[in-house]
XYZ file of C-alpha atoms in Angstrom:
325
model
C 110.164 110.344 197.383
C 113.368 110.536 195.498
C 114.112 107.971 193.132
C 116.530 106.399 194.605
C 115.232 105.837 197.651
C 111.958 104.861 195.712
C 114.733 101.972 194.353
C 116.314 100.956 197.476
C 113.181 100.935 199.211
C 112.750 96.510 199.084
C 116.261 96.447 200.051
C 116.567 99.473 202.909
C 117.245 96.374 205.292
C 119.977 94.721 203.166
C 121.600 97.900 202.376
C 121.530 98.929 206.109
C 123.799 96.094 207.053
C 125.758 96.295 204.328
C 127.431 99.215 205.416
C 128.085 98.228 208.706
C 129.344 94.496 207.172
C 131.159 96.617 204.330
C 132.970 98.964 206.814
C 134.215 96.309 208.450
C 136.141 94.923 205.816
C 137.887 97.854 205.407
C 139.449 97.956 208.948
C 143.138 97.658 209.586
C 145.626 97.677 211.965
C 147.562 100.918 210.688
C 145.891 104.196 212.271
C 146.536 105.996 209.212
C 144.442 103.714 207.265
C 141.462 103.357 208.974
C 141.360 107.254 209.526
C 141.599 107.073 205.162
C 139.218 104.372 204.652
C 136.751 106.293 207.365
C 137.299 109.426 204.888
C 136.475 107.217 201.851
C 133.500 105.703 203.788
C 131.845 109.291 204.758
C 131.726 110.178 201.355
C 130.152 107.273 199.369
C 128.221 108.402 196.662
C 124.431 106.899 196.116
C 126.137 103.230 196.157
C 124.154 101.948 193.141
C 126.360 99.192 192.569
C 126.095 97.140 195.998
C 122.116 97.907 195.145
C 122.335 96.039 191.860
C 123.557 92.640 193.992
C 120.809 93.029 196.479
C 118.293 93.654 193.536
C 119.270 90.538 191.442
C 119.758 88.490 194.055
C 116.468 88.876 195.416
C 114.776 88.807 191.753
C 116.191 85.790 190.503
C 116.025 83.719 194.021
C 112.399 84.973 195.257
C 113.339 87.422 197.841
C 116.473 85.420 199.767
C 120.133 87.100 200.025
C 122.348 85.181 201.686
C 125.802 85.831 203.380
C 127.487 85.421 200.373
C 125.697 88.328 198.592
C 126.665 90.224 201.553
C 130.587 89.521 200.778
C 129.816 89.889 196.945
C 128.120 93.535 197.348
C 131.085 94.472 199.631
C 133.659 92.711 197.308
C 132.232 95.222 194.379
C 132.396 98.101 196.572
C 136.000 97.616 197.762
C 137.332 96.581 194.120
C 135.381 99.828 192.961
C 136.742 102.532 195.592
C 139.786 101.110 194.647
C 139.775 102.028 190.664
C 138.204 105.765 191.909
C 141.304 106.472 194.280
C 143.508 105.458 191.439
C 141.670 106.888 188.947
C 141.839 110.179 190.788
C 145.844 109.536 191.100
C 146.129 109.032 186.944
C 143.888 112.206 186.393
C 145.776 114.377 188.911
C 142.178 115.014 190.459
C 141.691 116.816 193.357
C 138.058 116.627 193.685
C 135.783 113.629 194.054
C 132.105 113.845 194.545
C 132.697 117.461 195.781
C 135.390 116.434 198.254
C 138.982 116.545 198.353
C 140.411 113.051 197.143
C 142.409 111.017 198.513
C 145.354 111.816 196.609
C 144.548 115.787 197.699
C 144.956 115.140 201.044
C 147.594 112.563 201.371
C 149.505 112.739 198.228
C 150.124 110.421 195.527
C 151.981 107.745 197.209
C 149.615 107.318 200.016
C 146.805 106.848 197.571
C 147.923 104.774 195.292
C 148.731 102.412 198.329
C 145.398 102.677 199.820
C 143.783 101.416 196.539
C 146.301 98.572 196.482
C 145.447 97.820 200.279
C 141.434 97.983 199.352
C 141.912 95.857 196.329
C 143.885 93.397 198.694
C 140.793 93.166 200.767
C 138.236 92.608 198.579
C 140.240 89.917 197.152
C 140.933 88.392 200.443
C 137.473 88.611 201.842
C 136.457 85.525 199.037
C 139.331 83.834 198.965
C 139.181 83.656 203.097
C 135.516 82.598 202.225
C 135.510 80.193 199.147
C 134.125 82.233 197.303
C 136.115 81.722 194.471
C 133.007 81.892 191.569
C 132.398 85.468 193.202
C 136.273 85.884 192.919
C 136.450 84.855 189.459
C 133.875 86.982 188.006
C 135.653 90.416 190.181
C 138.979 89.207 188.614
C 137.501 89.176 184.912
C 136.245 92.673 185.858
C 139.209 94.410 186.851
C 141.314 92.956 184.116
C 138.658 94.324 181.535
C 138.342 97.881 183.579
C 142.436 98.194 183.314
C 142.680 97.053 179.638
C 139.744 99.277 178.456
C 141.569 102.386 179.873
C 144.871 101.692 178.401
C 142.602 100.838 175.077
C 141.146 104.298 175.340
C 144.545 105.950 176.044
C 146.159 104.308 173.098
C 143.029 105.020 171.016
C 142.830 109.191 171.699
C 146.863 109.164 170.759
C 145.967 108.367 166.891
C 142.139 109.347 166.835
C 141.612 106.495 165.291
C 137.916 105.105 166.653
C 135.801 103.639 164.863
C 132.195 103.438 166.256
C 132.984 99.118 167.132
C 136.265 100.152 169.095
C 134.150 102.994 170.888
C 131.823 99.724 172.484
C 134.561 98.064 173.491
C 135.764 100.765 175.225
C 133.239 101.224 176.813
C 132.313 97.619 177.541
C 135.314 96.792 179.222
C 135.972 100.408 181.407
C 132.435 101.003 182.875
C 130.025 98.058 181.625
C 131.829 95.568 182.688
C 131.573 96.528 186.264
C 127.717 96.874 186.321
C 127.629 93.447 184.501
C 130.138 91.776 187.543
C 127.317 93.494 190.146
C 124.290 91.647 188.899
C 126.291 88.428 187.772
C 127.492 88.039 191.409
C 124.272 88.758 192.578
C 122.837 85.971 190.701
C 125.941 83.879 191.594
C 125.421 84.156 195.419
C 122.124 82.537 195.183
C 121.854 80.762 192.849
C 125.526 79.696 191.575
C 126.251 78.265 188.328
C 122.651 78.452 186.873
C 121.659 80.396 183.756
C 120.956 83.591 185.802
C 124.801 84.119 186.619
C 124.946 84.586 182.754
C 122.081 86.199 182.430
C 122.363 88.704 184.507
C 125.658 89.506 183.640
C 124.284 90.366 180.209
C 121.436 92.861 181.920
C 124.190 94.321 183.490
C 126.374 94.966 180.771
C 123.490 96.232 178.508
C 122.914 98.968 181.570
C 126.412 99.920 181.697
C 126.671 100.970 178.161
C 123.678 103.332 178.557
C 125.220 104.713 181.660
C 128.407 105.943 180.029
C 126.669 106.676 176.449
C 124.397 109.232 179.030
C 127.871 110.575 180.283
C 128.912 110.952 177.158
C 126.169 113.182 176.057
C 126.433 115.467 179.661
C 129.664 116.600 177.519
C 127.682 118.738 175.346
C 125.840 120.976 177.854
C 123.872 120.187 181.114
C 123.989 123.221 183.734
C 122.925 120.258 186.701
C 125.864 118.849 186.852
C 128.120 121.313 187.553
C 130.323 120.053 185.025
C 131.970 122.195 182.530
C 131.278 120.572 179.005
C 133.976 119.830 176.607
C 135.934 118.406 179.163
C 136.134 114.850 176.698
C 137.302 117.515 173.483
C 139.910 119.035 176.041
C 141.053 115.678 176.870
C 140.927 113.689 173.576
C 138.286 111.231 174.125
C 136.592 110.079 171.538
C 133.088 109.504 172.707
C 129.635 108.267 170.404
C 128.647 111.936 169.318
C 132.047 113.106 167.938
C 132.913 109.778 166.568
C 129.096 109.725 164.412
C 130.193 113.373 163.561
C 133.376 112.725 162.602
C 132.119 109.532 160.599
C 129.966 111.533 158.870
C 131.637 114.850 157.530
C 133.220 115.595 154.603
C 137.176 115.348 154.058
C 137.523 119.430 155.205
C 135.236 119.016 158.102
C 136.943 116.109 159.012
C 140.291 117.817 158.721
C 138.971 120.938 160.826
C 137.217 118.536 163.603
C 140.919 116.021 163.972
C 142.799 119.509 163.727
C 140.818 121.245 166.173
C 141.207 118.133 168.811
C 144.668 117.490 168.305
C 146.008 120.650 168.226
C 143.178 123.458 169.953
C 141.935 121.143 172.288
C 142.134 123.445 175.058
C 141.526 126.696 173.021
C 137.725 127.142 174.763
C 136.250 128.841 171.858
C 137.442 126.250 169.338
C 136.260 123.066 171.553
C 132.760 125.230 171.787
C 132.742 125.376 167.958
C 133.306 121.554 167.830
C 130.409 120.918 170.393
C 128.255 123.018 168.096
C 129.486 121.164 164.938
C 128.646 117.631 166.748
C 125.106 119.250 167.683
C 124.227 120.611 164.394
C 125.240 116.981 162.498
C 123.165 114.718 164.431
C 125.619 113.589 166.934
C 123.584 114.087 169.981
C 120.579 112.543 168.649
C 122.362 109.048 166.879
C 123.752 108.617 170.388
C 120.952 109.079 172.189
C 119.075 106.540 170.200
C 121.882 104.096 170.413
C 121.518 104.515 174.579
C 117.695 103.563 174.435
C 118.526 101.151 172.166
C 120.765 99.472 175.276
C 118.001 100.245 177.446
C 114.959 98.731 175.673
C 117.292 95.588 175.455
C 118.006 95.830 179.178
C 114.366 96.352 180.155
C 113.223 93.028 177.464
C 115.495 91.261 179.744
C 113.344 91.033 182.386
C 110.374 89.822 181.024
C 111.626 86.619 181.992
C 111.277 87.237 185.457
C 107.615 87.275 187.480
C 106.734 90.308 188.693
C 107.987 91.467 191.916
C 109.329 94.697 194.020
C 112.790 94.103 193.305
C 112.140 93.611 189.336
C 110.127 97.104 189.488
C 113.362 98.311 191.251
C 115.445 97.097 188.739
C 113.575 98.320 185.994
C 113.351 101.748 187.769
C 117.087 101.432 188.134
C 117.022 101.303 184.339
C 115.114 104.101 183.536
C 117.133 106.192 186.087
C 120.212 105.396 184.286
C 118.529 106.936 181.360
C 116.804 110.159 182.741
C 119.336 111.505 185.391
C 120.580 114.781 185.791
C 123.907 114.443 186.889
């Protein structure tokens, strides 16, 4: 069995409505949009976020999801396809998950009105149901996801990072989503108790792993399909070029700023900065900083008594870790 289906396994049920609750929250009126949203829909990648709700929920309440955690898992979905179809409209991508995006298809404008329109609904789906603790913690997300990517972009103009401003970037553009799945899981059983806090810790501690890992598929994995260097081309500073960087002497340092400023998209120069960030420890200091993340992550749970969904969870964990892609 795959491992994701190994995960989802004490939550197949849950996750089975979900889709049919979470597609309709995404219907409209307008033709055009639904035949969008039905695109979007067909194409979902493995939904790990809408699993993390189901997970916590049933971890920290003994097996019950209620209604609410319903609304919260689709809530996180909606909010999330919505920063994907924008983020695709910012990059000028044409591909997501192997399809054409949005923005491919229907141009720019269309896009960038359909993530509007699905942020609208997520919003509206807890505010039409009281859900305003569930709203709250969305609303901190979103704010941190849009201030960590103008934080980045402001950042890669100077190449200026320093190792603290590299976790905050972090943090705020892809931990802080993870953290808002498990806190509203928590919150929509057992609102305003120490879990919702909790949780939203676990969560955060995951998502730094998870983008440290996609840091490091940067500097060579064949699986993914991904050509590496595509952070050098683009003037991200990410953990193993910012230890490297840290670390060399004043030429090196000159050659390494040099080479991303100016030959960023000179393909043997970016492969002689991957090899410089290989041979000076790079890879490994950021690999130990992600299982650093994850051993916290994991200790987190000891709280909790054993159960299916905590084995999930901490599967979920270790998946974050080990993938491929």
């Amino acid at each position: 069995m795959k491992i994701v289906e190994q995960i989802k396994q004490p939550i197949a049920f849950e996750m089975e409505l979900f889709e049919q609750k979470f597609q309709l929250s995404m219907s409209s009126k307008v033709a055009l949009l639904n035949r969008i949203t039905h695109y979007i829909v067909n194409r979902k990648g493995k939904q790990m976020r809408p699993m993390f709700v189901f997970l916590v929920a049933k971890m920290v309440s003994g097996g019950e999801v209620r209604e609410r955690t319903y609304r919260g898992a689709s809530v996180i979905e909606l909010i999330h396809t919505a920063t994907l179809v924008h983020d695709d409209v910012v990059d000028d991508s044409n591909r997501r998950r192997g399809f054409f995006s949005v923005n491919a298809l229907w141009k720019n404008k269309i896009a960038v009105l359909i993530g509007d329109f699905l942020l609208s609904k997520g919003l509206l789906l807890s505010i039409d149901n009281n859900d305003f603790d569930l709203l709250k913690i969305i609303s901190v997300a979103v704010r941190e996801m849009s201030e960590g990517e103008l934080l980045q972009i402001e950042k890669a103009r100077k190449l200026d990072i320093t190792e603290e401003v590299y976790y905050e970037i972090i943090r705020q553009k892809t931990a802080t989503l993870i953290a808002a799945c498990c806190s509203l899981g928590a919150a929509s059983v057992k609102p305003e108790s120490q879990h919702v806090e909790k949780m939203r810790k676990f969560g955060e501690l995951i998502g730094m792993a998870f983008q440290i890992k996609d840091d490091l598929f940067d500097y060579g994995n064949a699986a993914i399909g991904k050509p590496t260097g595509i952070d050098i081309k683009e003037q991200k500073m990410t953990l193993p070029l910012i230890y490297a960087l840290n670390n060399a002497n004043k030429k090196d340092k000159r050659w390494l700023i040099n080479s991303i400023k100016n030959h960023n998209k000179d393909t043997k120069r970016v492969k002689q900065v991957i090899e410089f960030v290989k041979n000076n420890g790079g890879l490994e200091y950021a690999i130990n900083k992600m299982k650093a993340f994850q051993t916290e992550a994991l200790s987190m749970l000891n709280d909790y008594p054993d159960s299916e969904f905590k084995t999930s969870l901490e599967l979920m964990v270790n998946y974050v870790i080990d993938r491929k892609k």
